[in-house]
């Protein structure tokens, strides 16, 4: 039996001018949704920065009737209701100031599992598809849950590869559970739940997939995960907004670079250029940066090369060997050690970095791979 707190929370959130932030102001002041419903309109002067207009709709009987119908719909359709102020929201999402007050969930979310949001364009190319296949293949033995938006293209591929590799996946919807958009993904949505994943939305059951909902949805995609990976997106694509939310929440963002002439890579390139995302050079490096444990022993490179085919120049060999013998040596110390000016060493180190032979750290320190 669902407690009255859920009933009043739904009614309160339905009020005009009571968004997620105002909802939590009311909860902080009155202790519960039930108390906020009963006292919010009468005692609004206690609320910092909240006027009579904001609370004017509290107490509206129509919202109580709506809440009753919503609870009945959720019970009939095995939909869980999660209230943030009761600590029921996913942990990382709960840290976001503008996190949803109420979440509707079908299926299961293991909050202890690391979550990775992987997003991109509906117009996926073979380049993006190959990256997703390689990533899931390389992380077969790692424990994590993927998150995406159930759209066509990249999102669909992420959910399908997750299921194929027996990884739980979370689809964040831009509408309520009376609808499924796009309809083509209905069977996939059912499979996600069957295979131990979840469908998640902040929208009540009657909310349609309106255009403005998708940007709002993207903040959940970004907030629920420790990292967001943008595979392919054009200028101004929806995934750019997901990356922006992730940056605002101080989460890691990675983007797959592509040709500047490829429309589907221009958004990724822009994120990298403006330091809004770290460029993905290899799947192996990405896995290391994500901190995924127990990756496969052999991880295919996104841009593969064979070490036996790399012919280093004499200068490259000399610099490489010097770094190898002095791990985490700084540029200045290296210059003194081998008696070569720093400005002449740096271009050679950059060449070695591009070849995957050297890795740089903050403070211009280097180690040999």
Short mmCIF file of C-alpha atoms in Angstrom, two decimals:
data_model
loop_
_atom_site.label_atom_id
_atom_site.label_comp_id
_atom_site.label_asym_id
_atom_site.label_seq_id
_atom_site.Cartn_x
_atom_site.Cartn_y
_atom_site.Cartn_z
CA UNK A 1 0.00 0.00 0.00
CA UNK A 2 1.46 3.36 -1.04
CA UNK A 3 1.59 5.86 1.82
CA UNK A 4 -0.18 9.21 1.81
CA UNK A 5 3.15 10.99 1.33
CA UNK A 6 3.24 9.83 -2.31
CA UNK A 7 -0.34 10.94 -2.80
CA UNK A 8 0.35 14.47 -1.54
CA UNK A 9 3.72 14.66 -3.33
CA UNK A 10 2.04 14.03 -6.69
CA UNK A 11 -0.69 16.56 -5.94
CA UNK A 12 1.84 19.16 -4.80
CA UNK A 13 4.06 18.69 -7.85
CA UNK A 14 1.00 19.14 -10.07
CA UNK A 15 0.39 22.65 -8.74
CA UNK A 16 1.11 25.59 -11.02
CA UNK A 17 4.41 27.32 -10.13
CA UNK A 18 5.60 24.38 -8.00
CA UNK A 19 8.57 23.01 -9.92
CA UNK A 20 11.25 20.75 -8.50
CA UNK A 21 13.14 23.54 -6.74
CA UNK A 22 10.06 25.10 -5.12
CA UNK A 23 8.85 21.63 -4.18
CA UNK A 24 12.02 21.09 -2.17
CA UNK A 25 11.76 24.50 -0.53
CA UNK A 26 8.34 23.48 0.72
CA UNK A 27 9.63 20.13 1.96
CA UNK A 28 12.54 21.78 3.78
CA UNK A 29 10.18 24.19 5.53
CA UNK A 30 7.29 21.86 6.36
CA UNK A 31 9.03 18.50 6.62
CA UNK A 32 6.81 16.53 4.25
CA UNK A 33 4.63 16.86 1.16
CA UNK A 34 1.54 16.20 3.28
CA UNK A 35 2.35 19.08 5.66
CA UNK A 36 3.29 21.37 2.76
CA UNK A 37 -0.08 20.66 1.16
CA UNK A 38 -1.94 21.45 4.36
CA UNK A 39 0.04 24.49 5.51
CA UNK A 40 1.87 25.90 2.47
CA UNK A 41 -0.81 28.35 1.37
CA UNK A 42 -1.61 29.60 4.87
CA UNK A 43 1.98 29.94 6.03
CA UNK A 44 3.71 30.99 2.79
CA UNK A 45 5.28 34.03 4.48
CA UNK A 46 7.63 31.59 6.25
CA UNK A 47 9.02 30.60 2.86
CA UNK A 48 12.08 32.48 1.67
CA UNK A 49 11.57 33.93 -1.81
CA UNK A 50 8.16 32.36 -2.35
CA UNK A 51 5.15 34.66 -2.76
CA UNK A 52 1.38 34.13 -2.70
CA UNK A 53 1.25 33.51 -6.45
CA UNK A 54 3.62 30.54 -6.13
CA UNK A 55 1.49 28.81 -3.50
CA UNK A 56 -1.92 29.90 -4.84
CA UNK A 57 -2.68 26.51 -6.40
CA UNK A 58 -1.87 24.46 -3.30
CA UNK A 59 -5.05 22.88 -1.92
CA UNK A 60 -6.73 22.56 -5.31
CA UNK A 61 -9.04 19.53 -5.05
CA UNK A 62 -8.49 18.70 -8.74
CA UNK A 63 -4.85 17.92 -7.99
CA UNK A 64 -5.87 15.45 -5.31
CA UNK A 65 -8.16 13.70 -7.80
CA UNK A 66 -5.30 13.65 -10.31
CA UNK A 67 -2.97 12.14 -7.70
CA UNK A 68 -5.50 9.43 -6.93
CA UNK A 69 -5.77 8.48 -10.63
CA UNK A 70 -1.98 8.52 -10.97
CA UNK A 71 -1.49 6.18 -8.01
CA UNK A 72 -4.08 3.78 -9.42
CA UNK A 73 -2.37 3.81 -12.82
CA UNK A 74 1.04 3.10 -11.25
CA UNK A 75 -0.31 0.22 -9.17
CA UNK A 76 -2.03 -1.35 -12.20
CA UNK A 77 1.10 -1.12 -14.33
CA UNK A 78 3.79 -2.10 -11.79
CA UNK A 79 5.32 1.39 -11.82
CA UNK A 80 7.35 2.38 -8.77
CA UNK A 81 7.19 5.95 -7.48
CA UNK A 82 10.43 7.35 -6.10
CA UNK A 83 10.48 10.49 -3.95
CA UNK A 84 13.73 12.39 -3.74
CA UNK A 85 13.03 13.80 -0.28
CA UNK A 86 12.62 10.26 1.06
CA UNK A 87 16.07 9.34 -0.30
CA UNK A 88 14.65 7.11 -3.03
CA UNK A 89 16.29 8.81 -6.03
CA UNK A 90 19.56 7.39 -7.43
CA UNK A 91 22.44 8.72 -5.33
CA UNK A 92 24.27 10.77 -7.95
CA UNK A 93 21.06 12.26 -9.30
CA UNK A 94 20.09 13.27 -5.78
CA UNK A 95 23.21 15.47 -5.63
CA UNK A 96 21.88 17.70 -8.43
CA UNK A 97 20.14 20.84 -7.20
CA UNK A 98 17.44 20.61 -9.89
CA UNK A 99 16.88 16.85 -9.61
CA UNK A 100 13.26 15.70 -10.07
CA UNK A 101 11.15 15.66 -6.95
CA UNK A 102 9.35 12.55 -8.22
CA UNK A 103 10.54 9.73 -10.47
CA UNK A 104 8.41 7.00 -12.03
CA UNK A 105 10.26 3.75 -12.59
CA UNK A 106 9.54 0.45 -14.28
CA UNK A 107 12.09 -2.27 -13.62
CA UNK A 108 15.12 -2.20 -11.36
CA UNK A 109 18.09 0.10 -10.82
CA UNK A 110 21.08 -1.16 -8.84
CA UNK A 111 22.28 2.06 -7.22
CA UNK A 112 25.61 0.50 -6.22
CA UNK A 113 26.60 -0.11 -9.86
CA UNK A 114 28.64 2.54 -11.67
CA UNK A 115 26.51 4.21 -14.32
CA UNK A 116 27.71 5.46 -17.71
CA UNK A 117 25.54 7.66 -19.89
CA UNK A 118 26.17 7.08 -23.59
CA UNK A 119 24.32 9.38 -25.95
CA UNK A 120 24.34 10.61 -29.52
CA UNK A 121 22.54 11.36 -32.73
CA UNK A 122 19.54 9.58 -34.19
CA UNK A 123 21.45 9.55 -37.49
CA UNK A 124 24.10 7.07 -36.38
CA UNK A 125 26.89 6.22 -38.84
CA UNK A 126 28.90 2.99 -39.08
CA UNK A 127 31.71 4.86 -37.29
CA UNK A 128 29.56 5.50 -34.23
CA UNK A 129 28.07 2.02 -34.32
CA UNK A 130 31.53 0.40 -34.49
CA UNK A 131 32.71 2.44 -31.51
CA UNK A 132 29.75 1.30 -29.40
CA UNK A 133 30.29 -2.33 -30.38
CA UNK A 134 34.01 -2.09 -29.55
CA UNK A 135 33.33 -0.39 -26.22
CA UNK A 136 30.84 -2.98 -25.00
CA UNK A 137 33.01 -5.82 -26.29
CA UNK A 138 36.03 -4.46 -24.44
CA UNK A 139 34.12 -3.93 -21.18
CA UNK A 140 32.47 -7.35 -21.18
CA UNK A 141 33.92 -8.26 -17.78
CA UNK A 142 33.42 -4.84 -16.15
CA UNK A 143 30.46 -4.14 -13.86
CA UNK A 144 28.41 -1.07 -14.79
CA UNK A 145 24.98 -0.03 -16.03
CA UNK A 146 24.50 2.02 -19.19
CA UNK A 147 22.12 4.98 -19.45
CA UNK A 148 20.61 6.46 -22.58
CA UNK A 149 17.40 8.00 -23.90
CA UNK A 150 15.66 5.22 -25.90
CA UNK A 151 15.77 7.32 -29.10
CA UNK A 152 16.60 5.82 -32.47
CA UNK A 153 20.24 5.71 -33.56
CA UNK A 154 22.94 5.85 -30.89
CA UNK A 155 20.54 5.44 -27.92
CA UNK A 156 18.95 2.34 -29.41
CA UNK A 157 22.36 0.83 -30.18
CA UNK A 158 23.52 1.46 -26.60
CA UNK A 159 20.49 -0.29 -25.10
CA UNK A 160 20.76 -3.21 -27.54
CA UNK A 161 24.50 -3.71 -27.00
CA UNK A 162 23.93 -3.56 -23.23
CA UNK A 163 21.39 -6.36 -23.46
CA UNK A 164 23.64 -8.34 -25.81
CA UNK A 165 26.51 -8.10 -23.34
CA UNK A 166 24.29 -8.74 -20.30
CA UNK A 167 24.68 -5.25 -18.87
CA UNK A 168 21.68 -3.61 -17.15
CA UNK A 169 20.59 -0.53 -19.04
CA UNK A 170 18.44 2.44 -18.01
CA UNK A 171 16.26 4.22 -20.57
CA UNK A 172 15.27 7.74 -19.50
CA UNK A 173 11.97 8.76 -21.11
CA UNK A 174 10.75 12.20 -22.15
CA UNK A 175 7.10 11.36 -21.44
CA UNK A 176 4.80 9.46 -19.11
CA UNK A 177 4.13 5.73 -19.10
CA UNK A 178 0.88 5.97 -21.05
CA UNK A 179 3.07 6.58 -24.10
CA UNK A 180 6.18 5.08 -25.68
CA UNK A 181 8.22 7.24 -28.03
CA UNK A 182 9.35 6.26 -30.54
CA UNK A 183 6.79 3.49 -30.98
CA UNK A 184 9.39 1.45 -32.92
CA UNK A 185 11.25 0.90 -29.65
CA UNK A 186 8.34 -0.61 -27.73
CA UNK A 187 9.71 -4.16 -27.90
CA UNK A 188 13.14 -2.88 -26.90
CA UNK A 189 11.64 -1.09 -23.88
CA UNK A 190 10.03 -4.34 -22.75
CA UNK A 191 13.30 -6.21 -23.25
CA UNK A 192 15.19 -3.65 -21.16
CA UNK A 193 12.94 -4.38 -18.16
CA UNK A 194 12.96 -8.15 -18.76
CA UNK A 195 16.76 -8.19 -18.79
CA UNK A 196 17.16 -6.46 -15.42
CA UNK A 197 17.21 -2.82 -16.52
CA UNK A 198 14.72 -0.01 -16.05
CA UNK A 199 12.62 2.66 -17.71
CA UNK A 200 12.74 5.96 -15.83
CA UNK A 201 10.87 9.24 -16.18
CA UNK A 202 10.04 12.34 -14.16
CA UNK A 203 6.81 12.88 -16.12
CA UNK A 204 3.44 11.71 -14.84
CA UNK A 205 1.61 9.07 -16.85
CA UNK A 206 -0.43 11.48 -18.96
CA UNK A 207 2.46 13.66 -20.15
CA UNK A 208 2.99 13.35 -23.91
CA UNK A 209 6.44 13.39 -25.58
CA UNK A 210 6.39 17.15 -26.17
CA UNK A 211 9.46 18.76 -27.72
CA UNK A 212 10.51 20.67 -24.59
CA UNK A 213 10.49 17.47 -22.52
CA UNK A 214 13.55 16.07 -24.28
CA UNK A 215 15.98 18.75 -23.08
CA UNK A 216 14.49 18.44 -19.58
CA UNK A 217 14.96 14.67 -19.78
CA UNK A 218 18.64 15.10 -20.69
CA UNK A 219 19.51 16.51 -17.26
CA UNK A 220 18.50 13.16 -15.74
CA UNK A 221 20.65 11.29 -18.26
CA UNK A 222 23.60 13.48 -17.24
CA UNK A 223 22.87 13.60 -13.50
CA UNK A 224 22.37 9.90 -12.87
CA UNK A 225 25.86 8.93 -14.09
CA UNK A 226 29.44 9.62 -13.08
CA UNK A 227 30.43 10.05 -16.74
CA UNK A 228 28.78 10.91 -20.04
CA UNK A 229 30.10 9.69 -23.39
CA UNK A 230 28.95 11.56 -26.52
CA UNK A 231 29.41 9.27 -29.50
CA UNK A 232 28.15 11.31 -32.45
CA UNK A 233 26.19 14.56 -32.58
CA UNK A 234 25.81 17.55 -34.85
CA UNK A 235 26.01 21.23 -33.95
CA UNK A 236 23.27 21.98 -31.42
CA UNK A 237 22.22 18.33 -31.15
CA UNK A 238 20.36 17.16 -28.05
CA UNK A 239 23.46 15.35 -26.84
CA UNK A 240 25.27 18.70 -26.60
CA UNK A 241 22.71 19.71 -23.96
CA UNK A 242 23.35 16.45 -22.09
CA UNK A 243 27.07 17.25 -22.08
CA UNK A 244 26.30 20.78 -20.83
CA UNK A 245 24.25 19.39 -17.93
CA UNK A 246 27.04 16.91 -17.11
CA UNK A 247 29.56 19.77 -17.04
CA UNK A 248 27.27 21.77 -14.74
CA UNK A 249 27.05 18.78 -12.41
CA UNK A 250 30.86 18.46 -12.42
CA UNK A 251 30.75 15.04 -14.10
CA UNK A 252 33.28 13.69 -16.60
CA UNK A 253 32.40 14.14 -20.27
CA UNK A 254 34.04 12.28 -23.15
CA UNK A 255 33.44 12.79 -26.86
CA UNK A 256 34.35 10.74 -29.90
CA UNK A 257 36.17 12.99 -32.38
CA UNK A 258 35.58 12.73 -36.10
CA UNK A 259 36.31 14.42 -39.41
CA UNK A 260 35.46 18.11 -39.46
CA UNK A 261 33.47 17.45 -42.64
CA UNK A 262 31.26 14.84 -40.98
CA UNK A 263 28.02 16.47 -39.82
CA UNK A 264 27.51 13.82 -37.13
CA UNK A 265 30.91 14.57 -35.58
CA UNK A 266 30.77 18.36 -35.58
CA UNK A 267 29.07 18.58 -32.19
CA UNK A 268 31.65 16.24 -30.63
CA UNK A 269 34.52 18.18 -32.17
CA UNK A 270 33.04 21.41 -30.85
CA UNK A 271 32.76 20.00 -27.31
CA UNK A 272 36.41 18.94 -27.45
CA UNK A 273 37.56 22.26 -28.96
CA UNK A 274 35.84 24.26 -26.20
CA UNK A 275 37.23 21.96 -23.46
CA UNK A 276 33.74 20.72 -22.61
CA UNK A 277 34.75 17.10 -23.23
CA UNK A 278 37.87 14.94 -23.25
CA UNK A 279 38.67 13.49 -26.66
CA UNK A 280 38.49 9.71 -26.93
CA UNK A 281 41.62 8.42 -28.68
CA UNK A 282 41.37 4.70 -27.94
CA UNK A 283 38.86 2.44 -26.24
CA UNK A 284 41.64 1.28 -23.93
CA UNK A 285 42.39 4.81 -22.73
CA UNK A 286 38.69 5.53 -22.28
CA UNK A 287 38.27 2.44 -20.12
CA UNK A 288 41.24 3.52 -17.98
CA UNK A 289 39.84 7.04 -17.57
CA UNK A 290 36.44 5.64 -16.60
CA UNK A 291 38.08 3.47 -13.96
CA UNK A 292 36.32 0.31 -15.11
CA UNK A 293 37.78 -2.76 -13.45
CA UNK A 294 38.87 -6.04 -15.03
CA UNK A 295 38.69 -5.10 -18.71
CA UNK A 296 39.53 -7.80 -21.21
CA UNK A 297 43.23 -8.59 -21.49
CA UNK A 298 43.21 -7.62 -25.14
CA UNK A 299 41.35 -4.42 -25.88
CA UNK A 300 40.97 -3.37 -29.49
CA UNK A 301 42.09 0.17 -30.18
CA UNK A 302 39.59 2.59 -31.69
CA UNK A 303 42.41 3.71 -33.95
CA UNK A 304 44.44 0.46 -33.98
CA UNK A 305 48.13 0.26 -34.61
CA UNK A 306 50.72 -2.46 -34.33
CA UNK A 307 53.75 -1.66 -32.21
CA UNK A 308 55.94 -3.72 -34.51
CA UNK A 309 55.04 -1.37 -37.37
CA UNK A 310 55.96 1.83 -35.50
CA UNK A 311 59.37 3.00 -36.68
CA UNK A 312 60.72 5.60 -34.27
CA UNK A 313 63.26 8.13 -35.44
CA UNK A 314 66.59 8.32 -33.62
CA UNK A 315 65.45 11.45 -31.74
CA UNK A 316 62.15 9.76 -30.77
CA UNK A 317 63.98 6.65 -29.56
CA UNK A 318 66.38 8.76 -27.46
CA UNK A 319 63.61 10.82 -25.82
CA UNK A 320 61.40 7.75 -25.30
CA UNK A 321 64.22 5.80 -23.62
CA UNK A 322 65.08 8.77 -21.39
CA UNK A 323 61.46 9.04 -20.20
CA UNK A 324 61.25 5.26 -19.73
CA UNK A 325 64.31 5.34 -17.46
CA UNK A 326 62.94 8.31 -15.49
CA UNK A 327 59.18 7.80 -14.91
CA UNK A 328 57.14 10.98 -14.34
CA UNK A 329 60.07 13.20 -15.15
CA UNK A 330 59.19 16.84 -15.79
CA UNK A 331 59.97 18.58 -19.06
CA UNK A 332 62.54 20.88 -17.43
CA UNK A 333 64.27 18.03 -15.60
CA UNK A 334 64.38 15.99 -18.79
CA UNK A 335 65.95 18.91 -20.64
CA UNK A 336 68.66 19.23 -18.01
CA UNK A 337 69.28 15.49 -17.92
CA UNK A 338 69.83 15.04 -21.64
CA UNK A 339 71.16 18.57 -22.24
CA UNK A 340 68.61 19.50 -24.89
CA UNK A 341 66.47 22.69 -24.64
CA UNK A 342 62.87 22.10 -23.57
CA UNK A 343 61.44 23.77 -26.69
CA UNK A 344 63.21 21.18 -28.85
CA UNK A 345 62.10 18.23 -26.72
CA UNK A 346 58.39 19.11 -26.53
CA UNK A 347 57.53 18.55 -30.23
CA UNK A 348 59.15 15.11 -30.08
CA UNK A 349 57.19 14.24 -26.92
CA UNK A 350 53.96 15.29 -28.65
CA UNK A 351 54.82 12.94 -31.54
CA UNK A 352 55.40 10.12 -29.04
CA UNK A 353 52.07 10.89 -27.35
CA UNK A 354 50.24 10.61 -30.67
CA UNK A 355 51.97 7.28 -31.27
CA UNK A 356 50.78 6.07 -27.87
CA UNK A 357 54.34 5.68 -26.56
CA UNK A 358 54.22 8.43 -23.94
CA UNK A 359 51.53 9.79 -21.61
CA UNK A 360 51.54 13.28 -20.11
CA UNK A 361 50.34 14.38 -16.65
CA UNK A 362 49.68 17.74 -15.00
CA UNK A 363 52.78 19.79 -14.35
CA UNK A 364 54.25 18.69 -17.70
CA UNK A 365 55.33 15.32 -16.41
CA UNK A 366 55.62 12.23 -18.62
CA UNK A 367 55.77 8.45 -18.42
CA UNK A 368 56.48 5.85 -21.09
CA UNK A 369 53.71 3.37 -22.00
#
